Amino acid sequence: MMKMMMISSGGTALQTLRLAPSLCKPPSLQTLTRYRHGLFRGPPLLPSLLRAVSSPALQPSSSGVEDEKVVVAKPQWKAAIDFKWIRENKDLVAGNIRNRNSSANLDLVLELYEKYLGLQKEVERLRAERNAVANKMKGKLEPSVRQAFVEEGKNLKEALVALEEDLVQLTDRLQQEAQSIPNITHPDVPIGGEESSIVRKMVGCQPEFSFAVRDHLQIGKDLDLFDFDAASEVSGSKFYYLKNEAVLLEMGLINWALSEVTKKGFTPLITPEIVRSSVVEKCGFQPRGQNTQVYSIEGSDQCLIGTAEIPVGGIHMDSILPDSALPLKYVAFSHCFRTEAGAAGAATRGLYRVHQFSKVEMFIFCQPEDSNMYHEELIQIEEDLFTSLGLHFKTLDMATGDLGAPAYRKFDVEAWMPGLGRFGEISSASNCTDYQSRRLGIRFRPSLSDASPANSKKGKGSAAPTQFVHTLNATACAVPRMIVCLLENFQQEDGSVVIPEPLRPFMGGLQVLSPKF
Amino acid sequence: MMKMMMISSGGTALQTLRLAPSLCKPPSLQTLTRYRHGLFRGPPLLPSLLRAVSSPALQPSSSGVEDEKVVVVAKPQWKAAIDFKWIRENKDLVAGNIRNRNSSANLDLVLELYEKYLGLQKEVERLRAERNAVANKMKGKLEPSVRQAFVEEGKNLKEALVALEEDLVQLTDRLQQEAQSIPNITHPDVPIGGEESSIVRKMVGCQPEFSFAVRDHLQIGKDLDLFDFDAASEVSGSKFYYLKNEAVLLEMGLINWALSEVTKKGFTPLITPEIVRSSVVEKCGFQPRGQNTQVYSIEGSDQCLIGTAEIPVGGIHMDSILPDSALPLKYVAFSHCFRTEAGAAGAATRGLYRVHQFSKVEMFIFCQPEDSNMYHEELIQIEEDLFTSLGLHFKTLDMATGDLGAPAYRKFDVEAWMPGLGRFGEISSASNCTDYQSRRLGIRFRPSLSDASPANSKKGKGSAAPTQFVHTLNATACAVPRMIVCLLENFQQEDGSVVIPEPLRPFMGGLQVLSPKF
């Protein structure tokens, strides 16, 4: 069965916008070429780090042994990764990486982390020594003694500067490797490839047609709804114009989805569609490199969004929310842009997989203990929406091998598409727990009554320590696939298409799309 | 008075997305480096063309005089069907028009290049004929020495021809490049002069009186929790924004209202691609590359983001011949628009007035040449009706020559009263581009026989009349952010609420008032 890329609500499917595993080749490699004390020598990767850690009592020398070139990939931002937790739960993390077919290298991360701790300790030791020397020089001293202290202080300073540089580079390298570790997985998620995904729910049944079923492209042609040919000339393949009632249908679907989800207490948003590449990365997508799904803007650090998940996730970037503000529930309308590099196969015809589409996306920021509950709420909203349209669909609990790095758990909805003769993905709901918030820097401060004993025992006055929020995202309506479903499932023998009742108020009361004469 | 860039419906204001005058530095320079017969020598520009034309009876020689030269020619990726004969025959009119419109087009150079082009073309034809003559002479039985002489002569002619044909290609490209920067001619009623010479065609409504301190849309938006510019600045950059809460309803309501009203008038609704090939942007008269371009380009491709739906709608019939029975084709298109707003500065850059991304509903008409003035009036009438129904105070201007972008034959702007700015601000624009865009986009129609003018029918090429270029017109139905500015600022109430104009309410779930939250 073909995988669906277009509609997945973002930080979810491995196939959707390349996800964090590829972060091991980060987008903005900054090559730091450092010639210290002279000529290039030695292996190109991390030599000073290895040296620094393997000789913890290192003193600066001028023997020339240090001559070297260090190439380090410098991340533009840092994820607040809990290395201590990873070290303490090594087996769990290793098993999770295996289950999710992730390319993350845990051994390397742990090795780098140990080196980092050692180097940090060494830096602290040198700092203390230097302070001690400085203190010793405070009183009156024999000139020769003072001179010895000055020498010692100078040597210590030089050693410190070198180690601090190494520490910066080691930190960057550790970040880079650790960012590719996927989120942990909900215990109920089935382990295995996509075929292991579990059907949670099945709604409706396959429509029966007493006539030859047409696919949405044929229906669109008969009703004059699309123009792929002109778009191919003007823009390229997989672009399209919507025409006539298809415009009503798109606007109706957007307004209907916004209205339904707003009724459930979500705050409506219309988002920027150009964002900084760093925000794309922080949400767990890979904005650069070969086969990226992301369109970049020439001559800037910006790119086009592939899903509103990115700008909505970013709306509270680098902030501490009051816990009384949580949950924050948003429903956002945006256009989405995807290169669909590497996409091929039968399901690439027509509207199924396109470069630009409209989508209404739900997004929740909540306290950690509530994210499973809100995940259920999101999939319930999706199921209610699609049920009300009369679609035949199933909901899947996606297997580990099908989860993108940010997702702790992902539910997909697949609807029956008579033109394809199979189910096709129309939406997705993911619980990303703190994967995105640790990258986006979104925390909350629990109120005192909420503070767990573990937190309150630290006793830092009345303010409880901050925690990372959990984030969830879910498709309310990915318009083109919804148009595929509606045209193909509700086609009539006379060539017309019946509009589901809930959409009619959002389409000026239109009940049927009828062929023109 | 500040100029408005954002809302102008595209191929209209010089200030809007840099227009054709800058085509004299075309985006995709293709440097043709040609070493012929040896070493580099001579001036860098057009030497072989000058030579070719100045010695029309040139015969190939091996004297070394031809050793040349690096010829750098800007090669356009596409050709506009420019009527050079007409330009030559109407030299004074074209020159005056270039002056009136402050265009940087170089008519003298265009005419010079055109003469050279004609001369070179003639010479190429002469050589071809000679070569054919020689070939014909060789058909019969000939003395070997005579045959040998013909072979020599044919070979020489062929070499000369190849060289001249190459020159002709380069001269054609250069001629295109220069001629593409000539602006459209101008409607005789357009006032001549700078923006201050623009004529007010119509004034509707009057300035609202407020018995309380007027707030601008940013303050109202803050009070009603409608926008988030701060978060957008972090996530995307300055001049980006999130719309929140009722602002989302307002945007969707405006789009649906505009689409619905214009569709009722017989326009076909469209939702368009927002990524297009750069060549289509150029063909519509915009400048997609280079410094200070208003156009966002996609990295590693020849595509860019649209600054207006005028571009994809103009392109929808690119390179085609329409049956005259299909005309007029009237479209109303919804798209998001993206503009770098490079170089934009001043007081009117706050808030929603000038932003990088916005929603717009745009009207576009393809019609027969004799109808374009009539449809221009229809478009401005639709705009005026739309804004009148919302209760806005606005004026319509017939924009002066100095304010027209290269594609526009005539442009009407609508400026509405914005209490926050304390002045009128542009909210829409309607342009008649006559055949400027269609000559670039390659959009023609074939008049039916009854329509064919005597001038055409006397050519008597059977029953099919010759094709003509269509005329194109574009006009803003609703540029959402500026409309939001107008609605919030004009309809604000003392209690902090904002009353929604009656026509929009059905498109906002019946909402009548935006009220402050508690």
Tab-separated table of C-alpha atoms in Angstrom, chain A residues 68-465:
chain	number	residue	atom	x	y	z
A	68	GLU	CA	45.237	20.628	13.935
A	69	LYS	CA	42.163	21.453	11.985
A	70	VAL	CA	38.768	20.942	13.579
A	71	VAL	CA	35.642	20.777	11.467
A	72	VAL	CA	32.480	21.090	13.507
A	73	ALA	CA	28.898	21.404	12.397
A	74	LYS	CA	27.493	24.247	14.400
A	75	PRO	CA	23.748	24.113	15.100
A	76	GLN	CA	21.997	27.480	14.995
A	77	TRP	CA	19.978	26.647	18.100
A	78	LYS	CA	19.963	24.123	20.929
A	79	ALA	CA	17.361	21.601	21.937
A	80	ALA	CA	16.985	21.184	25.702
A	81	ILE	CA	17.762	17.490	25.544
A	82	ASP	CA	17.738	15.595	28.853
A	83	PHE	CA	21.023	13.764	28.510
A	84	LYS	CA	20.988	12.539	32.058
A	85	TRP	CA	17.650	10.863	31.451
A	86	ILE	CA	18.922	9.334	28.215
A	87	ARG	CA	21.974	7.930	30.022
A	88	GLU	CA	19.857	6.560	32.828
A	89	ASN	CA	17.430	4.958	30.345
A	90	LYS	CA	19.946	3.740	27.822
A	91	ASP	CA	18.285	0.416	27.043
A	92	LEU	CA	14.859	1.950	26.653
A	93	VAL	CA	16.215	4.625	24.297
A	94	ALA	CA	18.229	2.065	22.311
A	95	GLY	CA	15.194	-0.192	21.926
A	96	ASN	CA	13.071	2.766	20.876
A	97	ILE	CA	15.604	3.773	18.226
A	98	ARG	CA	15.526	0.205	16.881
A	99	ASN	CA	11.731	0.009	16.908
A	100	ARG	CA	11.431	3.266	15.016
A	101	ASN	CA	14.053	2.464	12.368
A	102	SER	CA	15.836	5.605	13.407
A	103	SER	CA	19.367	6.285	12.247
A	104	ALA	CA	20.233	7.947	15.554
A	105	ASN	CA	23.543	6.789	17.027
A	106	LEU	CA	22.946	6.399	20.769
A	107	ASP	CA	26.399	5.006	21.524
A	108	LEU	CA	28.001	8.044	19.958
A	109	VAL	CA	25.677	10.372	21.873
A	110	LEU	CA	26.544	8.692	25.156
A	111	GLU	CA	30.239	8.731	24.345
A	112	LEU	CA	30.092	12.417	23.459
A	113	TYR	CA	28.089	13.099	26.595
A	114	GLU	CA	30.713	11.413	28.804
A	115	LYS	CA	33.405	13.415	27.080
A	116	TYR	CA	31.346	16.516	27.553
A	117	LEU	CA	30.990	15.849	31.288
A	118	GLY	CA	34.707	15.123	31.596
A	119	LEU	CA	35.647	18.231	29.697
A	120	GLN	CA	33.227	20.337	31.687
A	121	LYS	CA	34.733	19.013	34.912
A	122	GLU	CA	38.211	19.754	33.649
A	123	VAL	CA	37.219	23.275	32.680
A	124	GLU	CA	35.789	23.794	36.154
A	125	ARG	CA	38.952	22.410	37.737
A	126	LEU	CA	41.143	24.744	35.727
A	127	ARG	CA	38.922	27.676	36.575
A	128	ALA	CA	39.189	26.852	40.265
A	129	GLU	CA	42.961	26.499	39.991
A	130	ARG	CA	43.201	29.799	38.206
A	131	ASN	CA	41.110	31.477	40.877
A	132	ALA	CA	43.303	29.915	43.550
A	133	VAL	CA	46.405	31.295	41.867
A	134	ALA	CA	44.763	34.683	41.527
A	135	ASN	CA	43.905	34.636	45.235
A	136	LYS	CA	47.438	33.706	46.172
A	137	MET	CA	48.668	36.798	44.345
A	138	LYS	CA	46.528	39.162	46.382
A	139	GLY	CA	49.016	39.635	49.231
A	140	LYS	CA	52.568	40.936	49.223
A	141	LEU	CA	54.918	38.488	47.553
A	142	GLU	CA	58.534	38.077	46.696
A	143	PRO	CA	59.013	39.170	43.068
A	144	SER	CA	60.257	35.708	42.094
A	145	VAL	CA	57.249	34.041	43.756
A	146	ARG	CA	54.912	36.536	42.099
A	147	GLN	CA	56.592	35.875	38.778
A	148	ALA	CA	56.034	32.126	39.227
A	149	PHE	CA	52.342	32.748	39.979
A	150	VAL	CA	52.034	35.023	36.931
A	151	GLU	CA	53.532	32.275	34.774
A	152	GLU	CA	51.251	29.669	36.286
A	153	GLY	CA	48.200	31.910	35.851
A	154	LYS	CA	49.121	32.572	32.252
A	155	ASN	CA	49.538	28.877	31.536
A	156	LEU	CA	46.244	28.089	33.207
A	157	LYS	CA	44.486	30.790	31.208
A	158	GLU	CA	45.824	29.463	27.949
A	159	ALA	CA	44.786	25.931	28.836
A	160	LEU	CA	41.357	27.181	29.838
A	161	VAL	CA	40.799	29.110	26.619
A	162	ALA	CA	41.683	26.042	24.593
A	163	LEU	CA	39.452	23.743	26.644
A	164	GLU	CA	36.563	26.181	26.542
A	165	GLU	CA	36.786	26.255	22.773
A	166	ASP	CA	36.800	22.466	22.756
A	167	LEU	CA	33.796	22.472	25.063
A	168	VAL	CA	31.834	24.702	22.692
A	169	GLN	CA	32.604	22.401	19.795
A	170	LEU	CA	31.845	19.283	21.764
A	171	THR	CA	28.538	20.766	22.862
A	172	ASP	CA	27.645	21.481	19.239
A	173	ARG	CA	28.555	17.985	18.161
A	174	LEU	CA	26.612	16.465	21.027
A	175	GLN	CA	23.563	18.556	20.072
A	176	GLN	CA	23.844	17.541	16.495
A	177	GLU	CA	23.959	13.829	17.264
A	178	ALA	CA	21.392	13.925	20.050
A	179	GLN	CA	18.859	15.910	18.011
A	180	SER	CA	18.404	12.875	15.805
A	181	ILE	CA	17.190	10.701	18.685
A	182	PRO	CA	13.453	10.195	18.160
A	183	ASN	CA	10.844	10.867	20.803
A	184	ILE	CA	10.051	7.940	23.063
A	185	THR	CA	6.976	5.927	22.182
A	186	HIS	CA	3.621	5.423	23.875
A	187	PRO	CA	3.544	1.904	25.376
A	188	ASP	CA	0.404	0.971	23.421
A	189	VAL	CA	1.898	1.766	20.006
A	190	PRO	CA	2.312	-1.440	17.986
A	191	ILE	CA	5.934	-2.295	17.251
A	192	GLY	CA	6.829	-2.925	13.644
A	193	GLY	CA	6.408	-1.545	10.140
A	194	GLU	CA	3.321	0.122	8.738
A	195	GLU	CA	1.587	-3.245	8.287
A	196	SER	CA	1.610	-3.613	12.076
A	197	SER	CA	-0.565	-0.532	12.574
A	198	ILE	CA	-3.773	-1.299	14.454
A	199	VAL	CA	-7.233	-0.274	13.291
A	200	ARG	CA	-8.785	1.630	16.187
A	201	LYS	CA	-12.088	2.334	14.532
A	202	MET	CA	-13.953	1.741	11.283
A	203	VAL	CA	-16.828	4.038	10.279
A	204	GLY	CA	-19.394	3.597	7.494
A	205	CYS	CA	-19.136	1.167	4.647
A	206	GLN	CA	-17.984	1.125	1.073
A	207	PRO	CA	-20.450	2.927	-1.206
A	208	GLU	CA	-21.996	0.757	-3.914
A	209	PHE	CA	-22.314	2.193	-7.386
A	210	SER	CA	-24.648	0.861	-10.060
A	211	PHE	CA	-22.633	2.629	-12.723
A	212	ALA	CA	-19.007	2.929	-13.798
A	213	VAL	CA	-17.194	4.894	-11.111
A	214	ARG	CA	-15.212	7.900	-12.291
A	215	ASP	CA	-12.161	9.196	-10.438
A	216	HIS	CA	-11.992	12.802	-9.247
A	217	LEU	CA	-9.981	13.879	-12.292
A	218	GLN	CA	-12.694	12.693	-14.648
A	219	ILE	CA	-15.425	14.217	-12.492
A	220	GLY	CA	-13.460	17.460	-12.317
A	221	LYS	CA	-13.141	17.485	-16.080
A	222	ASP	CA	-16.853	16.854	-16.598
A	223	LEU	CA	-17.791	19.589	-14.121
A	224	ASP	CA	-14.982	21.996	-15.189
A	225	LEU	CA	-13.498	22.122	-11.682
A	226	PHE	CA	-9.730	21.979	-12.210
A	227	ASP	CA	-7.050	23.088	-14.644
A	228	PHE	CA	-3.890	21.024	-14.264
A	229	ASP	CA	-2.684	21.655	-17.831
A	230	ALA	CA	-2.446	25.438	-17.557
A	231	ALA	CA	-0.884	25.136	-14.091
A	232	SER	CA	1.726	22.794	-15.477
A	233	GLU	CA	2.751	25.493	-18.000
A	234	VAL	CA	2.558	28.398	-15.581
A	235	SER	CA	3.994	26.731	-12.466
A	236	GLY	CA	5.074	23.146	-13.073
A	237	SER	CA	3.635	19.677	-12.654
A	238	LYS	CA	1.483	18.910	-9.598
A	239	PHE	CA	0.154	22.463	-9.481
A	240	TYR	CA	-3.483	23.211	-10.279
A	241	TYR	CA	-6.121	25.871	-10.567
A	242	LEU	CA	-9.445	25.255	-8.844
A	243	LYS	CA	-12.346	26.560	-10.933
A	244	ASN	CA	-16.036	27.207	-10.575
A	245	GLU	CA	-17.690	25.079	-7.855
A	246	ALA	CA	-14.314	23.702	-6.759
A	247	VAL	CA	-13.591	27.187	-5.403
A	248	LEU	CA	-16.873	27.093	-3.482
A	249	LEU	CA	-15.982	23.612	-2.268
A	250	GLU	CA	-12.536	24.651	-1.019
A	251	MET	CA	-13.807	27.783	0.691
A	252	GLY	CA	-16.758	25.835	2.104
A	253	LEU	CA	-14.501	23.120	3.531
A	254	ILE	CA	-12.170	25.671	5.127
A	255	ASN	CA	-14.989	27.682	6.655
A	256	TRP	CA	-16.811	24.562	7.821
A	257	ALA	CA	-13.702	23.109	9.473
A	258	LEU	CA	-12.762	26.423	11.109
A	259	SER	CA	-16.313	26.876	12.336
A	260	GLU	CA	-16.725	23.342	13.715
A	261	VAL	CA	-13.395	23.310	15.522
A	262	THR	CA	-13.789	26.872	16.834
A	263	LYS	CA	-17.081	25.762	18.392
A	264	LYS	CA	-15.095	23.259	20.436
A	265	GLY	CA	-13.084	26.034	22.069
A	266	PHE	CA	-10.149	26.310	19.703
A	267	THR	CA	-8.782	29.784	18.873
A	268	PRO	CA	-8.791	30.392	15.103
A	269	LEU	CA	-5.581	31.573	13.438
A	270	ILE	CA	-4.365	32.481	9.969
A	271	THR	CA	-0.599	32.040	9.960
A	272	PRO	CA	2.467	33.250	8.121
A	273	GLU	CA	3.433	30.845	5.331
A	274	ILE	CA	7.043	32.011	5.205
A	275	VAL	CA	9.037	31.142	8.347
A	276	ARG	CA	12.645	31.037	9.453
A	277	SER	CA	14.294	27.709	8.674
A	278	SER	CA	15.292	27.322	12.330
A	279	VAL	CA	11.621	27.125	13.337
A	280	VAL	CA	11.075	24.376	10.776
A	281	GLU	CA	13.990	22.452	12.297
A	282	LYS	CA	12.739	22.998	15.826
A	283	CYS	CA	9.429	21.403	14.871
A	284	GLY	CA	11.367	18.336	13.735
A	285	PHE	CA	11.495	18.903	9.987
A	286	GLN	CA	14.523	19.108	7.757
A	287	PRO	CA	14.407	22.318	5.711
A	288	ARG	CA	17.548	21.851	3.620
A	289	GLY	CA	19.513	19.173	1.895
A	290	GLN	CA	18.721	16.678	-0.797
A	291	ASN	CA	15.197	15.355	-1.001
A	292	THR	CA	13.911	17.931	1.436
A	293	GLN	CA	10.176	18.506	1.236
A	294	VAL	CA	10.678	22.177	2.038
A	295	TYR	CA	10.788	25.057	-0.458
A	296	SER	CA	13.453	27.571	0.570
A	297	ILE	CA	13.439	31.264	-0.219
A	298	GLU	CA	16.455	32.354	-2.241
A	299	GLY	CA	18.936	34.598	-0.469
A	300	SER	CA	17.362	34.302	2.989
A	301	ASP	CA	17.112	31.930	5.941
A	302	GLN	CA	13.384	31.553	5.322
A	303	CYS	CA	11.281	28.819	3.806
A	304	LEU	CA	7.675	28.014	2.975
A	305	ILE	CA	5.672	26.042	5.495
A	306	GLY	CA	4.643	22.487	4.678
A	307	THR	CA	2.020	22.603	7.420
A	308	ALA	CA	0.562	25.199	9.800
A	309	GLU	CA	1.948	23.024	12.609
A	310	ILE	CA	5.189	24.978	12.128
A	311	PRO	CA	3.985	28.570	12.612
A	312	VAL	CA	1.498	27.519	15.289
A	313	GLY	CA	4.147	25.578	17.168
A	314	GLY	CA	6.328	28.666	16.899
A	315	ILE	CA	3.722	31.128	18.167
A	316	HIS	CA	4.848	30.536	21.786
A	317	MET	CA	8.514	29.917	20.984
A	318	ASP	CA	10.973	30.844	23.750
A	319	SER	CA	8.370	31.636	26.359
A	320	ILE	CA	7.147	30.512	29.754
A	321	LEU	CA	3.379	30.188	29.841
A	322	PRO	CA	1.346	30.524	33.032
A	323	ASP	CA	-0.169	27.146	33.777
A	324	SER	CA	-3.563	28.814	33.971
A	325	ALA	CA	-3.231	29.513	30.225
A	326	LEU	CA	-3.012	25.791	29.420
A	327	PRO	CA	-4.339	24.077	27.448
A	328	LEU	CA	-3.934	26.443	24.513
A	329	LYS	CA	-5.964	25.109	21.623
A	330	TYR	CA	-5.587	26.578	18.155
A	331	VAL	CA	-7.175	25.872	14.813
A	332	ALA	CA	-5.171	27.385	11.980
A	333	PHE	CA	-5.858	27.873	8.285
A	334	SER	CA	-2.885	28.115	5.959
A	335	HIS	CA	-1.697	27.206	2.542
A	336	CYS	CA	0.967	24.488	2.643
A	337	PHE	CA	3.820	24.013	0.191
A	338	ARG	CA	5.749	20.775	-0.355
A	339	THR	CA	8.331	19.861	-2.959
A	340	GLU	CA	7.174	16.226	-2.897
A	341	ALA	CA	10.705	15.296	-3.932
A	342	GLY	CA	10.919	11.600	-4.600
A	343	ALA	CA	7.153	11.085	-4.601
A	344	ALA	CA	6.054	8.590	-7.209
A	345	GLY	CA	3.453	5.943	-7.831
A	346	ALA	CA	-0.181	5.588	-8.709
A	347	ALA	CA	-1.492	7.996	-6.096
A	348	THR	CA	0.321	10.961	-7.612
A	349	ARG	CA	-2.427	11.718	-10.109
A	350	GLY	CA	-4.701	14.697	-9.738
A	351	LEU	CA	-5.256	16.299	-6.366
A	352	TYR	CA	-3.929	13.411	-4.274
A	353	ARG	CA	-0.364	14.682	-4.047
A	354	VAL	CA	0.234	18.316	-4.968
A	355	HIS	CA	2.765	21.060	-4.269
A	356	GLN	CA	0.339	23.563	-2.770
A	357	PHE	CA	-2.824	23.004	-0.796
A	358	SER	CA	-5.085	24.516	1.833
A	359	LYS	CA	-5.269	22.912	5.222
A	360	VAL	CA	-7.026	23.558	8.523
A	361	GLU	CA	-4.843	22.269	11.326
A	362	MET	CA	-5.486	21.809	15.055
A	363	PHE	CA	-2.703	22.349	17.572
A	364	ILE	CA	-2.662	22.030	21.368
A	365	PHE	CA	-0.130	23.148	23.978
A	366	CYS	CA	-0.878	21.414	27.298
A	367	GLN	CA	0.541	20.145	30.556
A	368	PRO	CA	2.402	16.836	30.254
A	369	GLU	CA	-0.141	14.778	32.183
A	370	ASP	CA	-2.929	15.880	29.820
A	371	SER	CA	-1.423	15.151	26.425
A	372	ASN	CA	-2.797	11.621	26.070
A	373	MET	CA	-6.250	12.904	26.888
A	374	TYR	CA	-6.002	15.699	24.322
A	375	HIS	CA	-4.704	13.234	21.766
A	376	GLU	CA	-7.934	11.311	22.201
A	377	GLU	CA	-9.890	14.556	21.949
A	378	LEU	CA	-8.180	15.459	18.669
A	379	ILE	CA	-8.804	12.115	17.003
A	380	GLN	CA	-12.388	12.256	18.243
A	381	ILE	CA	-12.862	15.668	16.599
A	382	GLU	CA	-11.437	14.317	13.346
A	383	GLU	CA	-13.700	11.282	13.480
A	384	ASP	CA	-16.735	13.448	14.212
A	385	LEU	CA	-15.919	15.763	11.297
A	386	PHE	CA	-15.495	12.956	8.774
A	387	THR	CA	-18.501	11.044	10.100
A	388	SER	CA	-20.699	14.109	9.686
A	389	LEU	CA	-19.667	14.281	6.014
A	390	GLY	CA	-20.735	10.656	5.566
A	391	LEU	CA	-17.301	9.300	4.660
A	392	HIS	CA	-16.276	5.674	5.018
A	393	PHE	CA	-13.006	5.679	6.954
A	394	LYS	CA	-10.832	3.914	9.458
A	395	THR	CA	-8.608	5.230	12.226
A	396	LEU	CA	-5.207	3.636	12.751
A	397	ASP	CA	-2.804	3.571	15.669
A	398	MET	CA	0.372	3.827	13.624
A	399	ALA	CA	3.203	1.381	14.259
A	400	THR	CA	6.616	2.474	15.505
A	401	GLY	CA	8.224	2.136	12.085
A	402	ASP	CA	5.796	4.701	10.704
A	403	LEU	CA	6.365	7.412	13.302
A	404	GLY	CA	8.431	10.475	12.539
A	405	ALA	CA	10.944	11.546	15.139
A	406	PRO	CA	8.675	14.057	16.990
A	407	ALA	CA	5.680	11.755	17.483
A	408	TYR	CA	5.130	9.847	20.707
A	409	ARG	CA	2.026	8.368	19.143
A	410	LYS	CA	0.177	8.988	15.899
A	411	PHE	CA	-3.343	8.241	14.765
A	412	ASP	CA	-4.023	8.332	11.021
A	413	VAL	CA	-7.402	8.536	9.364
A	414	GLU	CA	-7.756	6.811	6.017
A	415	ALA	CA	-10.891	7.307	3.956
A	416	TRP	CA	-12.286	5.218	1.146
A	417	MET	CA	-11.476	6.669	-2.262
A	418	PRO	CA	-13.463	4.898	-4.992
A	419	GLY	CA	-11.238	6.294	-7.769
A	420	LEU	CA	-8.167	4.756	-6.179
A	421	GLY	CA	-10.174	1.705	-5.120
A	422	ARG	CA	-8.578	1.808	-1.689
A	423	PHE	CA	-8.276	3.805	1.516
A	424	GLY	CA	-6.141	6.950	1.327
A	425	GLU	CA	-4.808	9.048	4.166
A	426	ILE	CA	-6.860	12.159	4.813
A	427	SER	CA	-5.609	13.207	8.230
A	428	SER	CA	-3.317	12.494	11.097
A	429	ALA	CA	-3.181	13.336	14.801
A	430	SER	CA	0.095	13.258	16.706
A	431	ASN	CA	1.134	13.645	20.303
A	432	CYS	CA	4.673	15.062	20.212
A	433	THR	CA	4.949	15.298	24.033
A	434	ASP	CA	7.977	17.502	24.797
A	435	TYR	CA	9.959	16.773	21.618
A	436	GLN	CA	9.013	20.059	19.946
A	437	SER	CA	8.749	22.158	23.119
A	438	ARG	CA	12.338	21.227	24.086
A	439	ARG	CA	13.441	22.587	20.726
A	440	LEU	CA	11.081	25.555	20.549
A	441	GLY	CA	11.766	26.466	24.180
A	442	ILE	CA	8.144	26.454	25.373
A	443	ARG	CA	7.738	25.949	29.116
A	444	PHE	CA	5.105	26.548	31.725
A	445	ARG	CA	5.394	27.263	35.420
A	446	PRO	CA	3.149	24.957	37.445
A	447	SER	CA	1.133	26.753	40.095
A	448	LEU	CA	1.945	25.701	43.670
A	449	SER	CA	-1.053	23.424	44.041
A	450	ASP	CA	0.013	21.598	40.888
A	451	ALA	CA	3.638	21.229	41.859
A	452	SER	CA	4.546	17.622	42.355
A	453	PRO	CA	6.422	16.660	45.526
A	454	ALA	CA	9.508	16.029	43.411
A	455	ASN	CA	9.467	19.653	42.364
A	456	SER	CA	8.410	21.245	45.624
A	457	LYS	CA	11.097	19.521	47.631
A	458	LYS	CA	13.676	21.652	45.865
A	459	GLY	CA	12.072	24.413	47.866
A	460	LYS	CA	13.114	27.389	45.752
A	461	GLY	CA	10.695	29.729	47.469
A	462	SER	CA	7.167	29.841	46.117
A	463	ALA	CA	7.904	29.493	42.396
A	464	ALA	CA	7.785	25.932	41.115
A	465	PRO	CA	10.412	25.062	38.490
